[in-house]
Amino acid sequence: MSDRPYTLLSCAMSADGYIDDASPERLRLSSAADFDRVDGVRATCDAILVGAGTVRRDDPKLLLRSPARRERRIARGLPGDLTKVTLTWSGDLDPGSRFFTTGESPKLVYTGSGSVAALADRLGDRAEVVDAGDPVSLPGVLADLAGRGVRRLIVEGGGGIHTRFLTEGLADELQLVVAPFFIGDPAAPRFSGPGVYPQSPARPMRLDSVTRIGDLALLRYLIGGARG
Ligand SMILES: NC(=O)c1ccc[n+]([C@@H]2O[C@H](COP(=O)([O-])OP(=O)(O)OC[C@H]3O[C@@H](n4cnc5c(N)ncnc54)[C@H](OP(=O)(O)O)[C@@H]3O)[C@@H](O)[C@H]2O)c1
């Protein structure tokens, strides 16, 4: 077992790099065909990770949408759904959010040492709260996931999480869907924020493929010494 899972970042952004608008409603940047493609990618993974910001704002279920894909996983001896994973420093997570209330697979919450006891108390048996250090160590989180048998991890945002994985050099692959419109609102969240990125002009990512999905473009990048 490697010290971390193969880690695939998946994101849809506007042509000007935003992953949502600033309104309270979730903005749909993608199409039905692309949601189905992402579902197919999810089905190849063992765990799915989003940041606590996305749990709070989007309240996603993070389940496989296709019953046929779930059945195929079960036939192969895998759990029907992926292990759900989130990261929080504040511990501000609602036990009633769909991250916790939907699906049968394990739910893991990684948090700072000082928040573990209170959060575990609040979440009860809805999730396992894992001490990820102080400050939280992302390589430590990934090593813990690897130790639990997670070989392939899909990371589905949001911007804060993508920024952490990319700047810490912990992503192997990036699947970036570009929507054919602009948001143009500085109050809206971006795909990635300021930081020192190993994928600099001197050390760019490798563009592995470009796929047209209607008016969307899917860019698949392999990053650094990506592992297969
Ligand atoms: N278009 C897309 O594909 C897509 C996909 C997903 C999300 N989104 C959008 O992204 C936006 C949310 O992005 P976001 O940047 O606000 O939130 P986020 O990236 O989902 O989560 C950020 C949060 O994760 C926790 N976190 C990050 N690094 C951590 C660390 N090292 N240790 C402990 N906790 C850590 C913190 O939670 P605490 O604050 O709890 O400490 C932080 O506030 C939403 O608008 C959503 O709609 C878009």
XYZ file of N, CA, C and O in Angstrom, residues 99-183:
340
model
N -24.544 14.770 4.093
C -23.263 14.039 4.194
C -23.410 12.919 5.223
O -22.927 11.807 5.022
N -24.071 13.229 6.347
C -24.174 12.269 7.450
C -25.428 11.405 7.375
O -25.424 10.281 7.873
N -26.494 11.925 6.798
C -27.783 11.216 6.907
C -28.078 10.311 5.725
O -29.064 9.573 5.774
N -27.277 10.363 4.658
C -27.561 9.511 3.501
C -26.448 8.489 3.298
O -25.281 8.762 3.586
N -26.841 7.314 2.790
C -25.867 6.279 2.436
C -25.446 5.448 3.623
O -25.550 5.868 4.777
N -24.977 4.232 3.307
C -24.599 3.266 4.345
C -23.092 3.204 4.565
O -22.628 2.590 5.520
N -22.316 3.779 3.640
C -20.863 3.637 3.740
C -20.316 4.503 4.877
O -20.976 5.443 5.322
N -19.082 4.214 5.313
C -18.509 4.977 6.421
C -18.366 6.466 6.092
O -18.168 6.833 4.931
N -18.491 7.290 7.136
C -18.271 8.732 7.012
C -17.137 9.107 7.959
O -17.213 8.798 9.160
N -16.144 9.757 7.411
C -14.970 10.134 8.202
C -14.847 11.646 8.235
O -14.937 12.304 7.186
N -14.632 12.191 9.428
C -14.416 13.623 9.592
C -13.043 13.822 10.207
O -12.798 13.382 11.343
N -12.142 14.453 9.475
C -10.802 14.743 9.995
C -10.798 16.164 10.530
O -11.231 17.098 9.842
N -10.299 16.306 11.750
C -10.287 17.637 12.358
C -9.046 17.802 13.235
O -8.311 16.845 13.481
N -8.829 19.049 13.693
C -7.689 19.341 14.560
C -7.857 18.673 15.922
O -8.981 18.446 16.387
N -6.723 18.392 16.554
C -6.749 17.649 17.820
C -7.701 18.273 18.840
O -8.432 17.562 19.535
N -7.734 19.602 18.880
C -8.533 20.278 19.905
C -10.026 20.176 19.678
O -10.819 20.470 20.585
N -10.457 19.792 18.499
C -11.895 19.750 18.187
C -12.465 18.347 18.226
O -13.689 18.169 18.110
N -11.597 17.335 18.366
C -12.059 15.948 18.190
C -13.164 15.593 19.181
O -14.233 15.107 18.785
N -12.926 15.843 20.466
C -13.865 15.362 21.485
C -15.243 16.002 21.302
O -16.262 15.296 21.275
N -15.278 17.320 21.132
C -16.573 18.007 21.014
C -17.310 17.575 19.753
O -18.530 17.357 19.767
N -16.552 17.417 18.673
C -17.213 17.056 17.410
C -17.722 15.616 17.461
O -18.830 15.319 16.988
N -16.920 14.725 18.041
C -17.352 13.325 18.156
C -18.619 13.243 19.002
O -19.543 12.482 18.700
N -18.672 14.062 20.031
C -19.843 14.088 20.890
C -21.074 14.548 20.099
O -22.154 13.977 20.205
N -20.873 15.580 19.265
C -22.000 16.138 18.515
C -22.467 15.214 17.404
O -23.663 15.099 17.130
N -21.533 14.524 16.740
C -21.911 13.700 15.589
C -22.358 12.296 16.004
O -23.039 11.605 15.236
N -21.979 11.876 17.210
C -22.404 10.563 17.693
C -21.988 9.460 16.730
O -20.855 9.433 16.247
N -22.952 8.552 16.424
C -22.593 7.419 15.559
C -22.776 7.739 14.075
O -22.730 6.856 13.234
N -22.983 9.015 13.773
C -23.171 9.372 12.351
C -21.854 9.398 11.586
O -21.847 9.396 10.353
N -20.736 9.500 12.299
C -19.443 9.567 11.616
C -18.343 9.210 12.599
O -18.526 9.310 13.817
N -17.196 8.814 12.041
C -15.999 8.656 12.874
C -15.190 9.938 12.777
O -14.868 10.399 11.672
N -14.894 10.526 13.907
C -14.088 11.752 13.929
C -12.638 11.355 14.185
O -12.348 10.643 15.143
N -11.754 11.805 13.302
C -10.357 11.368 13.366
C -9.456 12.563 13.683
O -9.584 13.635 13.060
N -8.572 12.358 14.645
C -7.596 13.397 15.017
C -6.557 13.507 13.908
O -5.797 12.571 13.655
N -6.520 14.673 13.259
C -5.599 14.866 12.127
C -4.449 15.793 12.486
O -3.755 16.301 11.618
N -4.255 16.010 13.796
C -3.095 16.780 14.244
C -3.410 18.236 14.505
O -4.542 18.689 14.386
N -2.397 18.969 14.860
C -2.542 20.393 15.142
C -1.242 21.101 14.722
O -0.244 21.025 15.456
N -1.236 21.746 13.554
C -2.343 21.891 12.602
C -2.628 20.578 11.874
O -1.810 19.657 11.909
N -3.792 20.554 11.223
C -4.175 19.368 10.462
C -3.140 19.091 9.377
O -2.717 19.995 8.656
N -2.723 17.831 9.310
C -1.739 17.431 8.297
C -2.456 16.703 7.167
O -3.007 15.618 7.370
N -2.445 17.319 5.986
C -3.112 16.673 4.850
C -2.409 15.371 4.445
O -3.085 14.366 4.191
N -1.066 15.341 4.409
C -0.427 14.048 4.141
C -0.810 13.002 5.186
O -0.980 11.826 4.864
N -0.983 13.447 6.436
C -1.402 12.517 7.492
C -2.802 11.978 7.236
O -3.079 10.795 7.451
N -3.700 12.855 6.781
C -5.061 12.421 6.440
C -5.001 11.365 5.340
O -5.651 10.310 5.413
N -4.180 11.626 4.316
C -4.108 10.694 3.187
C -3.473 9.370 3.616
O -3.887 8.306 3.160
N -2.484 9.446 4.492
C -1.868 8.203 4.982
C -2.877 7.390 5.787
O -2.938 6.160 5.679
N -3.696 8.084 6.568
C -4.723 7.380 7.341
C -5.730 6.711 6.401
O -6.125 5.567 6.618
N -6.117 7.432 5.338
C -7.060 6.840 4.373
C -6.438 5.617 3.708
O -7.094 4.590 3.527
N -5.153 5.730 3.348
C -4.477 4.583 2.726
C -4.488 3.389 3.673
O -4.730 2.249 3.263
N -4.269 3.676 4.956
C -4.282 2.610 5.956
C -5.645 1.947 6.104
O -5.761 0.823 6.580
N -6.690 2.657 5.698
C -8.050 2.101 5.739
C -8.421 1.419 4.424
O -9.583 1.082 4.192
N -7.451 1.304 3.530
C -7.702 0.586 2.275
C -8.150 1.463 1.119
O -8.561 0.949 0.080
N -8.092 2.792 1.299
C -8.496 3.688 0.207
C -7.325 3.801 -0.775
O -6.272 4.330 -0.445
N -7.530 3.277 -1.976
C -6.462 3.327 -2.989
C -6.698 4.430 -4.001
O -5.775 4.937 -4.616
N -7.973 4.782 -4.207
C -8.324 5.840 -5.163
C -9.296 6.798 -4.504
O -10.360 6.399 -4.024
N -8.908 8.062 -4.472
C -9.704 9.105 -3.793
C -10.113 10.157 -4.812
O -9.270 10.666 -5.558
N -11.409 10.494 -4.840
C -11.858 11.621 -5.662
C -12.137 12.800 -4.730
O -12.803 12.647 -3.696
N -11.588 13.956 -5.080
C -11.768 15.179 -4.293
C -12.646 16.111 -5.114
O -12.296 16.486 -6.233
N -13.815 16.470 -4.546
C -14.775 17.270 -5.313
C -14.967 18.661 -4.698
O -16.084 19.141 -4.564
N -13.888 19.313 -4.322
C -13.971 20.704 -3.914
C -14.168 20.872 -2.423
O -14.068 19.929 -1.653
N -14.413 22.150 -2.114
C -14.472 23.319 -3.005
C -13.099 23.946 -3.209
O -12.070 23.271 -3.154
N -13.115 25.261 -3.391
C -11.885 25.948 -3.738
C -10.793 25.846 -2.683
O -9.611 25.693 -3.005
N -11.196 25.946 -1.414
C -10.200 25.879 -0.337
C -9.485 24.534 -0.344
O -8.259 24.452 -0.177
N -10.248 23.494 -0.552
C -9.681 22.134 -0.545
C -8.809 21.914 -1.786
O -7.700 21.368 -1.692
N -9.289 22.329 -2.955
C -8.465 22.163 -4.163
C -7.134 22.902 -3.996
O -6.072 22.396 -4.384
N -7.198 24.100 -3.419
C -5.975 24.881 -3.220
C -4.994 24.126 -2.326
O -3.791 24.056 -2.620
N -5.502 23.530 -1.250
C -4.627 22.784 -0.336
C -3.980 21.593 -1.035
O -2.776 21.365 -0.919
N -4.772 20.796 -1.727
C -4.214 19.604 -2.388
C -3.188 20.001 -3.449
O -2.141 19.371 -3.578
N -3.489 21.036 -4.202
C -2.572 21.409 -5.290
C -1.292 22.027 -4.733
O -0.189 21.667 -5.148
N -1.429 22.974 -3.795
C -0.221 23.642 -3.299
C 0.660 22.687 -2.497
O 1.879 22.845 -2.469
N 0.047 21.674 -1.882
C 0.857 20.706 -1.119
C 1.362 19.562 -1.992
O 1.993 18.626 -1.490
N 1.078 19.638 -3.286
C 1.603 18.623 -4.202
C 1.015 17.248 -3.953
O 1.696 16.231 -4.122
N -0.280 17.203 -3.564
C -0.888 15.935 -3.187
C -1.931 15.450 -4.190
O -2.726 14.575 -3.890
N -1.955 16.052 -5.380
C -2.903 15.621 -6.412
C -2.149 14.912 -7.530
O -1.066 15.335 -7.927
N -2.730 13.826 -8.027
C -2.130 13.092 -9.141
C -2.783 13.461 -10.465
O -2.159 13.347 -11.519
N -4.038 13.864 -10.388
C -4.806 14.089 -11.610
C -5.832 15.181 -11.350
O -6.368 15.278 -10.250
N -6.086 15.982 -12.380
C -7.098 17.035 -12.281
C -8.040 16.903 -13.466
O -7.600 16.926 -14.623
N -9.334 16.742 -13.166
C -10.345 16.733 -14.222
C -11.144 18.019 -14.082
O -11.927 18.193 -13.150
N -10.899 18.924 -15.007
C -11.447 20.279 -14.929
C -12.435 20.481 -16.073
O -12.063 20.384 -17.240
N -13.682 20.754 -15.710
C -14.704 21.009 -16.728
C -14.909 22.516 -16.823
O -15.091 23.186 -15.797
N -14.858 23.039 -18.029
C -15.005 24.481 -18.235
C -16.375 24.744 -18.863
O -16.689 24.226 -19.945
N -17.193 25.535 -18.151
C -18.544 25.867 -18.621
C -18.470 27.078 -19.551
O -17.592 27.935 -19.389
N -19.410 27.173 -20.489
C -19.321 28.213 -21.515
C -19.941 29.546 -21.091
O -20.719 30.139 -21.840
N -19.643 29.999 -19.889
C -20.148 31.307 -19.455
C -19.244 31.879 -18.378
O -18.354 31.197 -17.868
N -19.495 33.149 -18.066
C -18.677 33.876 -17.092
C -19.520 34.178 -15.850
O -20.738 34.307 -15.940
N -18.882 34.316 -14.707
C -19.552 34.743 -13.474
C -19.189 36.204 -13.185
O -20.059 37.040 -12.945
